[in-house]
Amino acid sequence: MTTIVFIQPDGTRREVDAKAGESGMQAAVRAGVDGIVGECGGACMCATCHVQVSEADDARIGPREAIEEEMLESVLDDVSPASRLSCQIKLRPDLEGLVLNVVEVV
Amino acid sequence: MGIGRIAIVGTGHAGVQAAASLRQDGFEGELFLIGEETDLPYHKPPLSKTFLKDDVPQLQLLRPEDFYARNRVELLSGRCVSAIDPAGKRLEFTHGGVLSFDRLVLATGARPRLPAVPGTDLEGVLALRNRADGLALRAALPAAGDVVVVGGGFIGMELASTFAALGRSVAVLEAAPRILGRAVSPLISDHLADRAVASGIRILTGTGLAAIAGEAGRVRRITTGDGQSLPAQLVVIGIGVEPNVELAAAAGLAFSNGIAVDAAFRTSAPDIYAVGDVASYEHWLAGRVLRLESVQNATDQARSAAAHLLGRPAPFRAVPWFWSDQGDARLQMVGLAYDPDRDVVRGDPQSGAFSVFRYRGDRLLSIETVNRPSDHMLGRKLLAAGIAPPIAMVRDAGADLRSLLEGEPKTSARAAVVSS
Ligand SMILES: Cc1cc2nc3c(=O)[nH]c(=O)nc-3n(C[C@H](O)[C@H](O)[C@H](O)COP(=O)(O)OP(=O)(O)OC[C@H]3O[C@@H](n4cnc5c(N)ncnc54)[C@H](O)[C@@H]3O)c2cc1C
Ligand code: FES
C-alpha cells in the first residue's frame, strides 16, 4: 500500500491509500477526489486526470512516456514541467507520500 | 415549467455521463439511473485489454462509489426495464413496478451479435460485453490451449493479442478479405495483421464460421466456411454488436439501425432522448446517418443531450476519436473516413510507428496512427478547426504540421479533447 496526497486548487488536502498496481487516477476515482475524472479509463486519451507535481516528485515518478508527453502538450496551452497525467503514474511503494496537485480541467 | 423527474435507462458510459452532466448543468429535480447490471457502473474497454491479464481482475469504476449519493442520483442497479409507455410517460420493470418520468434518456447500448450457426450454446463459446462475460472468459482460459476468435474486429484482435501474450495458440477467423476491414485503411489493417502474425496469431481471412462442434456439452472444434477444421477449447465471438432497441421499438419509436435521434438527441417520441451505442443520428462530420460505438461518442453525446434537455442547446461538434491496444501496437483514430479516395502515409510503417491521413478530394476525413500519439492529437485539432494539411506536407517527415494551427484560438485545443 502506498499513501499519496491530493491537493485541490483551494488547498484542501486528501490522503488516499493506493492499492498495489493502481494508478494515481484510479486511486483518485476510487476515493472520489474531485477534479480527477479519468474519462478514458487511463488510456491516455482524455487528459481529465491532469495533475501537477513538484520537481522532486516529478523525478521520483520518472520520465514521461511519449504518449503522456504528447497528450499534455496538446491539451495545455502551457505545459509546465510539473504537469503529469495521473493515469500514467503507477503507484509503487517508493512513491509513498507523493503529492498530486489537482488542476481544474473540466 | 421545471422538469420534475428524469429517468435514464442504461448504466454504461452514456447513461452515467448523462446523469453527471445533468447535475453539473444544474438540474435540481429527481434523477433515476436504471441498469440491469448489478455492479457499480464501470469502464468497458479494459475488459478486452487488462482485465484478462491482471492477477486479480479489477473493475475500473466510471465514478466513485459515493458519486451517486453525493449527486442525488438514484441508482437502481440490477433492474431491467421491460416496457416504456411514451404517452403515459411511464416505464415498467421486468420484476414489477413502474416509474413515471417527465423526461427519459435511453442509453441501453448494444450487445454482441451471435452467428447463426450450430453450436453457439456449447460451453466454452463466449462473447464479451460486460463483467460477467469477462469473468467467464477468465474462467475458461486455464483449460483452453487453443482459442478461436471469430471476427477480426477491434475486440477480436485485442483479445487475440491478449490470448497470444498469455501463451495460447490463437486463430482469428475473418469473413472479409482483411481484418478491421470496415474500420481502418488497408495500410493499417495489413500492418496490424503482420504484427499479429509475428506474435504467433494465425489469421484466416475470407472465410467465416460454419459450425461449432463439441463433446459432452463443451466446445472441441470449429469448422470454417471453406471446410477447414480447427481445434478449440475456447471460441470467442467478436463479429460486431447489435443495438438494444427492443424497448424503443416496442414503444413505437422510430429507428434506423439504432434509435433514430435528431441533432438534439430527441427520439421520435416527445421528451424521450437516446444517446450512446444505441443511437443513430446524422453526424455533422460525416454528413450521413450513422451509429458509432465508442466511449468518446457515448460521453460527448450524453453531455450534449443533457444540455439540450435542460434547454441549453449547443450544436454537437465533437470530433470522434477511438483507440485500440493490440499487443504493443497502440492504434488511435480521429475523424470518420467515409468514401476516402486517398490515403497518405506519414512516417515509416517499417519502424512500427506511422500514420495514415485519409482524404476525400482535398478534405481531410480522418487520421489513423500506430504508436504516433502526436499525429493523433494534432488530428483532433485539425479536424475540429476544419483544416486539411496539404498532402505534400503530410508526406514530408520534416514538415511541422503544427504550424497549420497557428492563429487558431487556443481554447480549441482543449475543446477538441474535453468538449463539455
Ligand atoms: C470489450 C470491449 C472493449 C471496448 N474497447 C473500446 C475502446 O478501446 N475504445 C472505445 O472508445 N470503445 C471501446 N468499446 C466500446 C465502448 O465500451 C462502448 O461504445 C460504450 O460502452 C457505449 O456506452 P453505452 O453507454 O452507449 O452502452 P453500454 O456501455 O453498453 O451500456 C448500456 C447499459 O444498458 C444496460 N441495459 C440495456 N438494456 C437495458 C434495460 N432494458 N434495462 C436496464 N438496463 C439495460 C446494459 O446492461 C448496459 O449496462 C469497447 C467495448 C467492449 C465491450
Ligand atoms: S484518464 Fe484519460 S488521459 Fe488519464
Coordinates of C-alpha atoms and ligand atoms in Angstrom, one line a residue:
Chain A
M1 CA 0.0 0.0 0.0
T2 CA 1.2 3.5 -0.8
T3 CA -0.3 6.6 0.7
I4 CA -0.5 9.6 -1.6
V5 CA -1.9 13.1 -1.1
F6 CA -4.2 15.1 -3.4
I7 CA -4.4 18.8 -3.0
Q8 CA -7.3 20.8 -4.5
P9 CA -6.8 24.3 -6.1
D10 CA -8.4 25.7 -2.8
G11 CA -5.7 24.0 -0.7
T12 CA -7.9 21.1 0.6
R13 CA -5.7 18.0 1.3
R14 CA -6.8 14.5 0.9
E15 CA -4.8 11.4 1.8
V16 CA -5.6 8.3 -0.3
D17 CA -4.3 4.8 0.3
A18 CA -3.5 3.4 -3.1
K19 CA -3.7 -0.3 -3.8
A20 CA -0.8 -2.1 -5.3
G21 CA -0.6 -1.6 -9.0
E22 CA -3.1 1.2 -9.1
S23 CA -2.5 4.4 -11.0
G24 CA -2.9 7.9 -9.4
M25 CA -6.1 8.4 -11.4
Q26 CA -7.5 5.0 -10.3
A27 CA -6.8 5.8 -6.7
A28 CA -8.4 9.2 -7.0
V29 CA -11.5 7.9 -8.7
R30 CA -11.9 5.1 -6.2
A31 CA -11.6 7.6 -3.4
G32 CA -13.8 10.2 -5.0
V33 CA -11.2 13.0 -5.3
D34 CA -12.8 16.0 -7.1
G35 CA -11.3 17.2 -10.4
I36 CA -9.9 13.8 -11.4
V37 CA -12.4 12.3 -13.9
G38 CA -10.4 9.7 -15.8
E39 CA -12.9 9.7 -18.6
C40 CA -10.9 7.4 -20.9
G41 CA -10.2 4.9 -18.1
G42 CA -6.5 5.5 -18.2
A43 CA -5.8 5.1 -21.9
C44 CA -4.0 8.4 -22.2
M45 CA -6.7 9.7 -24.5
C46 CA -8.6 12.4 -22.5
A47 CA -6.4 14.4 -20.1
T48 CA -9.1 14.6 -17.5
C49 CA -6.6 13.2 -15.0
H50 CA -4.2 16.1 -15.2
V51 CA -2.2 16.9 -12.0
Q52 CA 0.9 19.0 -11.1
V53 CA 3.8 17.8 -9.1
S54 CA 6.9 19.2 -7.5
E55 CA 10.2 18.9 -9.2
A56 CA 11.3 16.3 -6.7
D57 CA 8.2 14.2 -7.1
D58 CA 8.5 14.5 -10.9
A59 CA 11.9 13.0 -10.6
R60 CA 10.7 10.2 -8.3
I61 CA 7.9 9.3 -10.7
G62 CA 10.3 9.1 -13.6
P63 CA 10.2 10.4 -17.2
R64 CA 7.0 10.7 -19.1
E65 CA 6.4 8.2 -22.0
A66 CA 5.9 9.7 -25.4
I67 CA 2.1 9.3 -25.3
E68 CA 1.8 11.2 -22.0
E69 CA 4.1 13.9 -23.3
E70 CA 2.1 14.3 -26.5
M71 CA -1.2 14.4 -24.7
L72 CA 0.0 17.0 -22.3
E73 CA 1.5 19.2 -25.0
S74 CA -1.7 19.0 -27.0
V75 CA -4.2 19.9 -24.3
L76 CA -2.3 22.5 -22.3
D77 CA -1.7 26.0 -23.6
D78 CA 1.4 26.0 -21.4
V79 CA 2.8 22.7 -20.3
S80 CA 4.7 23.4 -17.1
P81 CA 7.4 20.8 -16.4
A82 CA 5.3 19.9 -13.4
S83 CA 2.4 18.6 -15.4
R84 CA 1.6 14.9 -15.4
L85 CA -1.3 12.6 -16.3
S86 CA -2.1 10.8 -13.1
C87 CA -3.4 7.7 -15.1
Q88 CA 0.2 7.2 -16.2
I89 CA 1.6 7.2 -12.7
K90 CA 1.8 3.7 -11.4
L91 CA 1.9 3.9 -7.6
R92 CA 4.9 1.9 -6.5
P93 CA 5.8 1.6 -2.8
D94 CA 8.7 4.1 -3.3
L95 CA 6.2 6.8 -4.2
E96 CA 5.0 6.9 -0.6
G97 CA 3.9 10.4 0.2
L98 CA 3.6 11.6 -3.4
V99 CA 1.7 14.9 -3.7
L100 CA -0.6 15.3 -6.6
N101 CA -2.0 18.8 -7.1
V102 CA -5.4 18.7 -8.8
V103 CA -5.7 21.2 -11.7
E104 CA -9.2 22.2 -12.7
V105 CA -9.7 20.9 -16.2
V106 CA -13.4 20.4 -16.5
Chain B
M1 CA -42.1 24.9 -16.2
G2 CA -39.4 23.0 -14.5
I3 CA -38.7 19.3 -15.1
G4 CA -39.6 17.2 -12.1
R5 CA -38.1 13.8 -12.8
I6 CA -35.6 12.5 -15.4
A7 CA -35.1 8.7 -15.8
I8 CA -32.1 7.3 -17.6
V9 CA -32.1 3.7 -18.7
G10 CA -28.6 2.1 -19.0
T11 CA -25.7 2.5 -16.7
G12 CA -22.9 2.4 -19.3
H13 CA -20.6 5.2 -20.3
A14 CA -23.5 7.2 -21.9
G15 CA -26.1 6.8 -19.1
V16 CA -23.6 7.7 -16.3
Q17 CA -22.3 10.7 -18.2
A18 CA -25.8 11.9 -18.8
A19 CA -26.5 11.8 -15.1
A20 CA -23.3 13.6 -14.3
S21 CA -23.9 16.3 -16.9
L22 CA -27.5 16.9 -15.9
R23 CA -26.3 17.6 -12.3
Q24 CA -23.4 19.6 -13.5
D25 CA -25.7 21.7 -15.7
G26 CA -27.8 22.5 -12.7
F27 CA -30.7 20.0 -12.9
E28 CA -32.3 20.0 -9.4
G29 CA -35.1 17.5 -9.8
E30 CA -35.3 13.8 -9.2
L31 CA -32.8 11.7 -11.2
F32 CA -33.1 8.0 -11.7
L33 CA -30.3 5.9 -13.3
I34 CA -31.5 2.4 -14.0
G35 CA -29.5 -0.6 -15.2
E36 CA -29.8 -4.3 -15.3
E37 CA -26.1 -4.9 -14.4
T38 CA -25.5 -5.3 -10.6
D39 CA -22.0 -3.8 -10.5
L40 CA -21.4 -0.2 -9.9
P41 CA -21.0 1.4 -13.4
Y42 CA -17.6 0.6 -14.8
H43 CA -15.3 1.1 -17.9
K44 CA -15.9 -1.4 -20.7
P45 CA -12.6 -1.0 -22.8
P46 CA -10.3 -2.7 -20.2
L47 CA -12.4 -5.9 -20.5
S48 CA -10.6 -6.9 -23.7
K49 CA -7.3 -5.3 -22.6
T50 CA -6.0 -5.5 -19.0
F51 CA -8.9 -7.3 -17.3
L52 CA -7.9 -10.8 -18.6
K53 CA -4.2 -10.3 -17.8
D54 CA -4.4 -8.9 -14.3
D55 CA -3.7 -11.3 -11.4
V56 CA -6.8 -10.1 -9.7
P57 CA -9.4 -8.8 -12.1
Q58 CA -10.4 -5.3 -11.1
L59 CA -13.3 -3.4 -12.4
Q60 CA -12.5 0.2 -13.1
L61 CA -15.4 2.3 -11.8
L62 CA -16.7 5.1 -14.0
R63 CA -17.4 7.2 -10.9
P64 CA -16.5 6.9 -7.3
E65 CA -18.8 4.8 -5.2
D66 CA -20.2 7.8 -3.4
F67 CA -20.8 9.8 -6.6
Y68 CA -24.4 8.7 -6.9
A69 CA -25.5 9.6 -3.4
R70 CA -23.5 12.9 -3.4
N71 CA -25.2 13.9 -6.6
R72 CA -28.6 12.7 -5.6
V73 CA -28.6 10.1 -8.4
E74 CA -31.0 7.3 -7.5
L75 CA -29.0 4.4 -8.9
L76 CA -31.3 1.4 -9.5
S77 CA -28.8 -1.5 -10.2
G78 CA -30.0 -4.9 -11.2
R79 CA -33.2 -3.6 -12.5
C80 CA -34.3 -4.3 -16.1
V81 CA -36.8 -2.0 -17.8
S82 CA -39.3 -4.1 -19.8
A83 CA -41.5 -1.5 -21.4
I84 CA -42.0 2.2 -22.0
D85 CA -45.2 4.0 -22.3
P86 CA -44.4 7.2 -24.2
A87 CA -47.9 8.6 -24.0
G88 CA -48.4 7.9 -20.3
K89 CA -44.7 8.8 -19.6
R90 CA -44.1 5.7 -17.5
L91 CA -41.7 2.8 -17.6
E92 CA -42.2 -0.7 -16.3
F93 CA -39.7 -3.1 -14.7
T94 CA -39.3 -6.8 -15.5
H95 CA -39.9 -7.8 -12.0
G96 CA -42.8 -5.5 -11.4
G97 CA -43.1 -1.8 -10.5
V98 CA -43.5 1.3 -12.6
L99 CA -41.8 4.6 -12.7
S100 CA -43.2 7.8 -14.1
F101 CA -40.9 10.4 -15.7
D102 CA -41.0 13.9 -17.3
R103 CA -38.0 13.1 -19.5
L104 CA -36.5 9.8 -20.4
V105 CA -33.0 9.1 -21.7
L106 CA -32.4 5.8 -23.4
A107 CA -28.8 4.7 -23.1
T108 CA -29.3 0.9 -23.5
G109 CA -26.1 0.3 -25.5
A110 CA -25.5 -2.7 -27.6
R111 CA -24.9 -6.4 -27.3
P112 CA -22.7 -8.9 -29.2
R113 CA -24.2 -10.4 -32.3
L114 CA -24.1 -14.2 -32.5
P115 CA -23.6 -16.1 -35.7
A116 CA -26.4 -18.2 -37.0
V117 CA -24.5 -21.5 -36.8
P118 CA -24.9 -24.7 -34.8
G119 CA -23.1 -24.9 -31.5
T120 CA -23.1 -21.4 -30.1
D121 CA -24.8 -22.7 -27.0
L122 CA -21.9 -25.0 -26.2
E123 CA -19.9 -24.4 -23.0
G124 CA -16.7 -22.5 -23.9
V125 CA -18.3 -20.4 -26.6
L126 CA -18.4 -16.8 -25.4
A127 CA -18.8 -13.2 -26.4
L128 CA -17.6 -10.2 -24.5
R129 CA -19.6 -7.2 -23.4
N130 CA -19.7 -6.9 -19.7
R131 CA -18.0 -8.0 -16.5
A132 CA -19.8 -11.3 -16.3
D133 CA -18.6 -12.1 -19.8
G134 CA -15.0 -11.1 -18.8
L135 CA -15.1 -13.4 -15.7
A136 CA -16.4 -16.2 -17.9
L137 CA -13.5 -15.7 -20.3
R138 CA -11.0 -15.7 -17.4
A139 CA -12.5 -18.9 -16.0
A140 CA -12.4 -20.6 -19.4
L141 CA -8.7 -19.7 -20.1
P142 CA -6.8 -22.2 -18.0
A143 CA -8.3 -25.2 -19.8
A144 CA -8.0 -23.5 -23.3
G145 CA -4.8 -24.2 -25.1
D146 CA -6.4 -23.5 -28.5
V147 CA -8.5 -20.4 -28.9
V148 CA -10.5 -19.4 -32.0
V149 CA -11.6 -15.8 -32.2
V150 CA -14.5 -15.4 -34.7
G151 CA -14.3 -11.9 -36.2
G152 CA -11.2 -9.8 -36.8
G153 CA -12.7 -6.5 -35.5
F154 CA -11.3 -4.4 -32.7
I155 CA -12.4 -6.6 -29.8
G156 CA -11.5 -9.7 -31.6
M157 CA -8.0 -8.5 -32.4
E158 CA -7.4 -7.1 -28.9
L159 CA -8.5 -10.4 -27.4
A160 CA -6.4 -12.4 -29.9
S161 CA -3.3 -10.4 -28.9
T162 CA -4.1 -10.9 -25.2
F163 CA -4.5 -14.6 -25.6
A164 CA -1.3 -14.9 -27.6
A165 CA 0.5 -13.0 -24.9
L166 CA -0.9 -15.5 -22.3
G167 CA 0.7 -18.2 -24.3
R168 CA -2.4 -19.6 -26.1
S169 CA -2.4 -20.9 -29.6
V170 CA -4.8 -18.4 -31.3
A171 CA -6.6 -18.4 -34.7
V172 CA -8.7 -15.5 -35.9
L173 CA -11.4 -16.1 -38.5
E174 CA -12.4 -13.1 -40.6
A175 CA -15.0 -13.5 -43.3
A176 CA -13.9 -10.3 -45.1
P177 CA -10.6 -10.2 -47.1
R178 CA -8.9 -8.3 -44.3
I179 CA -9.1 -7.8 -40.6
L180 CA -10.6 -4.5 -39.3
G181 CA -11.7 -4.1 -43.0
R182 CA -14.6 -1.7 -42.4
A183 CA -12.9 0.3 -39.7
V184 CA -9.4 1.2 -40.9
S185 CA -7.4 1.8 -44.1
P186 CA -5.8 -1.2 -45.9
L187 CA -2.4 0.0 -44.8
I188 CA -3.2 -0.1 -41.1
S189 CA -5.1 -3.3 -41.5
D190 CA -2.2 -5.0 -43.1
H191 CA 0.3 -3.6 -40.6
L192 CA -1.7 -4.8 -37.6
A193 CA -2.2 -8.2 -39.3
D194 CA 1.5 -8.5 -39.8
R195 CA 2.2 -7.7 -36.2
A196 CA -0.4 -10.2 -35.1
V197 CA 1.1 -12.9 -37.2
A198 CA 4.5 -12.1 -35.9
S199 CA 3.3 -12.6 -32.4
G200 CA 2.1 -16.1 -33.4
I201 CA -1.6 -15.5 -34.2
R202 CA -3.0 -17.3 -37.2
I203 CA -5.3 -15.2 -39.3
L204 CA -7.7 -16.8 -41.7
T205 CA -9.4 -14.3 -43.9
G206 CA -12.1 -14.7 -46.5
T207 CA -13.7 -17.5 -44.5
G208 CA -16.4 -17.5 -41.9
L209 CA -17.6 -19.8 -39.3
A210 CA -19.7 -22.8 -40.5
A211 CA -20.2 -24.8 -37.3
I212 CA -19.0 -25.3 -33.8
A213 CA -18.8 -28.8 -32.5
G214 CA -18.4 -30.2 -29.0
E215 CA -18.5 -33.2 -26.8
A216 CA -20.5 -33.6 -23.6
G217 CA -21.7 -30.0 -24.0
R218 CA -18.2 -28.5 -24.3
V219 CA -16.7 -27.0 -27.4
R220 CA -14.0 -29.1 -29.1
R221 CA -13.5 -27.7 -32.6
I222 CA -14.9 -25.4 -35.2
T223 CA -15.4 -25.7 -39.0
T224 CA -14.7 -22.8 -41.3
G225 CA -16.8 -21.9 -44.3
D226 CA -14.2 -23.4 -46.6
G227 CA -14.1 -26.7 -44.8
Q228 CA -11.1 -26.4 -42.5
S229 CA -11.4 -27.9 -39.1
L230 CA -9.6 -26.2 -36.1
P231 CA -9.3 -27.4 -32.5
A232 CA -10.7 -25.1 -29.9
Q233 CA -11.4 -25.3 -26.2
L234 CA -12.5 -21.7 -26.3
V235 CA -14.3 -19.8 -29.0
V236 CA -14.8 -16.1 -28.7
I237 CA -17.4 -14.4 -30.9
G238 CA -16.5 -10.9 -32.0
I239 CA -18.5 -10.3 -35.1
G240 CA -19.9 -7.0 -34.0
V241 CA -22.8 -5.7 -31.9
E242 CA -26.5 -5.0 -32.4
P243 CA -28.1 -2.1 -30.6
N244 CA -30.5 -2.8 -27.7
V245 CA -33.5 -1.2 -29.4
E246 CA -36.3 -3.7 -28.3
L247 CA -37.7 -1.3 -25.7
A248 CA -37.8 1.6 -28.1
A249 CA -39.2 -0.5 -30.9
A250 CA -42.0 -1.9 -28.8
A251 CA -42.9 1.7 -27.8
G252 CA -43.1 2.7 -31.4
L253 CA -40.1 4.9 -31.6
A254 CA -38.6 5.4 -35.0
F255 CA -35.3 3.6 -35.7
S256 CA -32.8 3.0 -38.4
N257 CA -30.0 0.7 -37.3
G258 CA -30.4 2.2 -33.8
I259 CA -32.9 4.5 -32.1
A260 CA -33.2 7.4 -34.5
V261 CA -32.5 10.8 -32.9
D262 CA -32.3 14.4 -34.3
A263 CA -29.5 16.9 -33.7
A264 CA -30.7 17.4 -30.2
F265 CA -30.7 13.7 -29.4
R266 CA -34.6 13.6 -29.4
T267 CA -36.2 10.4 -30.5
S268 CA -39.5 10.4 -32.4
A269 CA -41.4 10.5 -29.1
P270 CA -41.8 13.7 -27.2
D271 CA -39.4 14.1 -24.2
I272 CA -37.6 10.8 -24.9
Y273 CA -33.9 11.1 -25.8
A274 CA -31.3 8.5 -26.8
V275 CA -27.5 8.5 -26.6
G276 CA -24.5 6.2 -27.0
D277 CA -24.1 3.0 -28.8
V278 CA -27.9 2.7 -29.2
A279 CA -28.5 6.0 -31.0
S280 CA -28.3 6.6 -34.7
Y281 CA -28.1 10.2 -36.0
E282 CA -26.9 12.3 -38.8
H283 CA -23.3 13.0 -37.9
W284 CA -22.1 16.6 -38.5
L285 CA -18.7 15.5 -39.7
A286 CA -19.8 12.6 -42.0
G287 CA -23.0 14.2 -43.2
R288 CA -24.8 10.9 -43.0
V289 CA -26.9 8.9 -40.6
L290 CA -24.7 6.5 -38.5
R291 CA -24.3 4.8 -35.2
L292 CA -20.9 5.0 -33.5
E293 CA -19.7 2.6 -30.9
S294 CA -17.1 4.3 -28.7
V295 CA -16.5 5.8 -25.3
Q296 CA -16.0 9.3 -26.8
N297 CA -19.3 9.1 -28.7
A298 CA -21.2 7.9 -25.7
T299 CA -19.9 10.6 -23.3
D300 CA -19.9 13.5 -25.7
Q301 CA -23.5 12.7 -26.8
A302 CA -24.6 12.4 -23.3
R303 CA -23.1 15.8 -22.4
S304 CA -24.8 17.4 -25.4
A305 CA -28.1 15.7 -24.8
A306 CA -28.1 16.8 -21.2
A307 CA -27.6 20.4 -22.3
H308 CA -30.4 20.2 -24.9
L309 CA -32.7 18.5 -22.4
L310 CA -32.3 21.4 -20.0
G311 CA -33.0 23.9 -22.7
R312 CA -29.4 25.0 -23.2
P313 CA -28.7 23.7 -26.6
A314 CA -25.3 23.9 -28.2
P315 CA -24.6 22.4 -31.6
F316 CA -22.9 19.0 -31.3
R317 CA -19.5 19.4 -32.8
A318 CA -17.4 16.8 -31.0
V319 CA -14.7 15.2 -33.2
P320 CA -14.9 11.4 -32.9
W321 CA -11.9 9.5 -31.6
F322 CA -11.2 5.9 -30.7
W323 CA -8.3 3.7 -29.6
S324 CA -7.4 0.1 -29.6
D325 CA -4.5 -1.7 -28.0
Q326 CA -3.2 -4.8 -29.8
G327 CA -0.1 -6.2 -28.4
D328 CA 2.5 -3.4 -28.4
A329 CA 0.6 -1.5 -31.1
R330 CA -1.4 1.4 -29.9
L331 CA -3.9 2.4 -32.6
Q332 CA -5.5 5.8 -32.3
M333 CA -8.1 7.1 -34.7
V334 CA -9.7 10.5 -35.1
G335 CA -12.4 11.6 -37.6
L336 CA -14.6 9.5 -39.8
A337 CA -13.4 8.1 -43.1
Y338 CA -16.4 7.7 -45.4
D339 CA -15.5 7.2 -49.0
P340 CA -11.9 8.2 -48.8
D341 CA -10.2 8.4 -52.2
R342 CA -6.6 8.9 -51.0
D343 CA -4.5 7.6 -48.2
V344 CA -1.3 9.5 -47.4
V345 CA 1.3 7.9 -45.1
R346 CA 3.4 9.9 -42.7
G347 CA 6.4 8.1 -41.1
D348 CA 7.7 4.7 -41.9
P349 CA 5.5 1.7 -41.3
Q350 CA 8.6 -0.5 -41.1
S351 CA 9.6 1.4 -37.9
G352 CA 6.4 0.3 -36.3
A353 CA 5.2 4.0 -35.8
F354 CA 3.4 5.7 -38.6
S355 CA 0.1 7.5 -39.5
V356 CA -2.3 7.4 -42.4
F357 CA -4.1 10.6 -43.3
R358 CA -7.3 9.8 -45.2
Y359 CA -8.7 12.3 -47.7
R360 CA -11.7 12.7 -50.0
G361 CA -10.5 15.2 -52.6
D362 CA -8.7 17.8 -50.6
R363 CA -10.7 17.3 -47.5
L364 CA -9.1 15.5 -44.5
L365 CA -11.5 12.8 -43.3
S366 CA -9.5 11.0 -40.6
I367 CA -6.1 10.2 -39.2
E368 CA -5.1 6.7 -38.1
T369 CA -2.0 6.4 -36.1
V370 CA 0.1 3.5 -34.8
N371 CA 2.3 4.4 -31.9
R372 CA 2.4 8.1 -33.1
P373 CA 0.3 10.0 -30.5
S374 CA 1.4 13.4 -31.7
D375 CA -0.3 13.0 -35.1
H376 CA -3.4 11.8 -33.3
M377 CA -3.6 14.8 -31.1
L378 CA -2.8 17.1 -34.0
G379 CA -5.6 15.4 -35.9
R380 CA -8.2 16.3 -33.3
K381 CA -7.3 19.9 -33.6
L382 CA -7.1 19.9 -37.4
L383 CA -10.5 18.3 -37.7
A384 CA -12.1 20.5 -35.1
A385 CA -10.8 23.5 -37.0
G386 CA -11.7 22.1 -40.4
I387 CA -8.1 22.4 -41.6
A388 CA -6.7 19.9 -44.2
P389 CA -2.9 19.8 -44.4
P390 CA -1.5 19.8 -48.0
I391 CA -0.6 16.3 -49.0
A392 CA 3.0 17.2 -49.8
M393 CA 3.4 18.5 -46.3
V394 CA 2.0 15.3 -44.7
R395 CA 4.5 13.2 -46.7
D396 CA 7.4 15.4 -45.7
A397 CA 8.6 13.9 -42.4
G398 CA 10.4 17.2 -41.7
A399 CA 7.4 19.5 -42.1
D400 CA 5.9 20.8 -38.9
L401 CA 2.1 20.3 -39.3
R402 CA 1.5 22.2 -36.1
S403 CA 2.3 25.4 -37.9
L404 CA -1.0 25.0 -39.7
L405 CA -2.8 25.6 -36.4
E406 CA -1.1 29.0 -35.7
G407 CA -3.7 31.6 -35.3
E408 CA -6.4 29.1 -34.2
P409 CA -7.9 30.1 -30.9
K410 CA -6.0 28.5 -28.0
T411 CA -9.1 27.0 -26.5
S412 CA -9.7 24.8 -29.5
A413 CA -7.0 22.5 -28.1
R414 CA -8.9 21.7 -25.0
A415 CA -12.3 21.8 -26.6
A416 CA -11.1 19.1 -29.0
V417 CA -10.4 16.9 -26.1
V418 CA -12.8 17.7 -23.3
S419 CA -15.8 19.0 -25.1
S420 CA -18.2 19.8 -22.3
Ligands
LIG1 C1 -14.6 -5.4 -24.6 C2 -14.9 -4.1 -25.1 C3 -13.8 -3.2 -25.5 C4 -14.0 -1.9 -25.9 N1 -12.9 -1.1 -26.2 C5 -13.2 0.2 -26.6 C6 -12.1 1.1 -26.8 O1 -10.9 0.7 -26.7 N2 -12.3 2.4 -27.1 C7 -13.6 2.8 -27.2 O2 -13.8 4.0 -27.4 N3 -14.7 2.0 -27.0 C8 -14.5 0.7 -26.7 N4 -15.5 -0.1 -26.5 C9 -16.9 0.4 -26.8 C10 -17.5 1.1 -25.7 O3 -17.3 0.4 -24.5 C11 -18.9 1.4 -25.9 O4 -19.0 2.2 -27.1 C12 -19.6 2.1 -24.8 O5 -19.7 1.2 -23.7 C13 -21.0 2.6 -25.1 O6 -21.6 3.1 -24.0 P1 -23.2 3.0 -23.8 O7 -23.5 3.6 -22.5 O8 -23.9 3.5 -25.0 O9 -23.6 1.4 -23.8 P2 -23.1 0.3 -22.8 O10 -21.8 0.6 -22.2 O11 -23.3 -1.0 -23.5 O12 -24.2 0.4 -21.6 C14 -25.6 0.1 -21.8 C15 -26.1 -0.4 -20.5 O13 -27.5 -0.5 -20.6 C16 -28.0 -1.7 -19.9 N5 -29.3 -2.0 -20.4 C17 -29.7 -2.3 -21.7 N6 -31.0 -2.6 -21.8 C18 -31.5 -2.4 -20.5 C19 -32.8 -2.4 -20.0 N7 -33.9 -2.7 -20.7 N8 -33.0 -2.2 -18.7 C20 -31.9 -1.8 -17.9 N9 -30.7 -1.7 -18.4 C21 -30.4 -2.0 -19.7 C22 -26.9 -2.7 -20.2 O14 -26.9 -3.8 -19.3 C23 -25.6 -1.9 -20.2 O15 -25.1 -1.9 -18.9 C24 -15.4 -1.5 -26.1 C25 -16.4 -2.3 -25.8 C26 -16.2 -3.6 -25.3 C27 -17.4 -4.5 -24.9
FES2 S1 -7.6 9.1 -17.7 FE1 -7.7 9.7 -19.7 S2 -5.7 10.5 -20.0 FE2 -5.6 9.9 -18.0

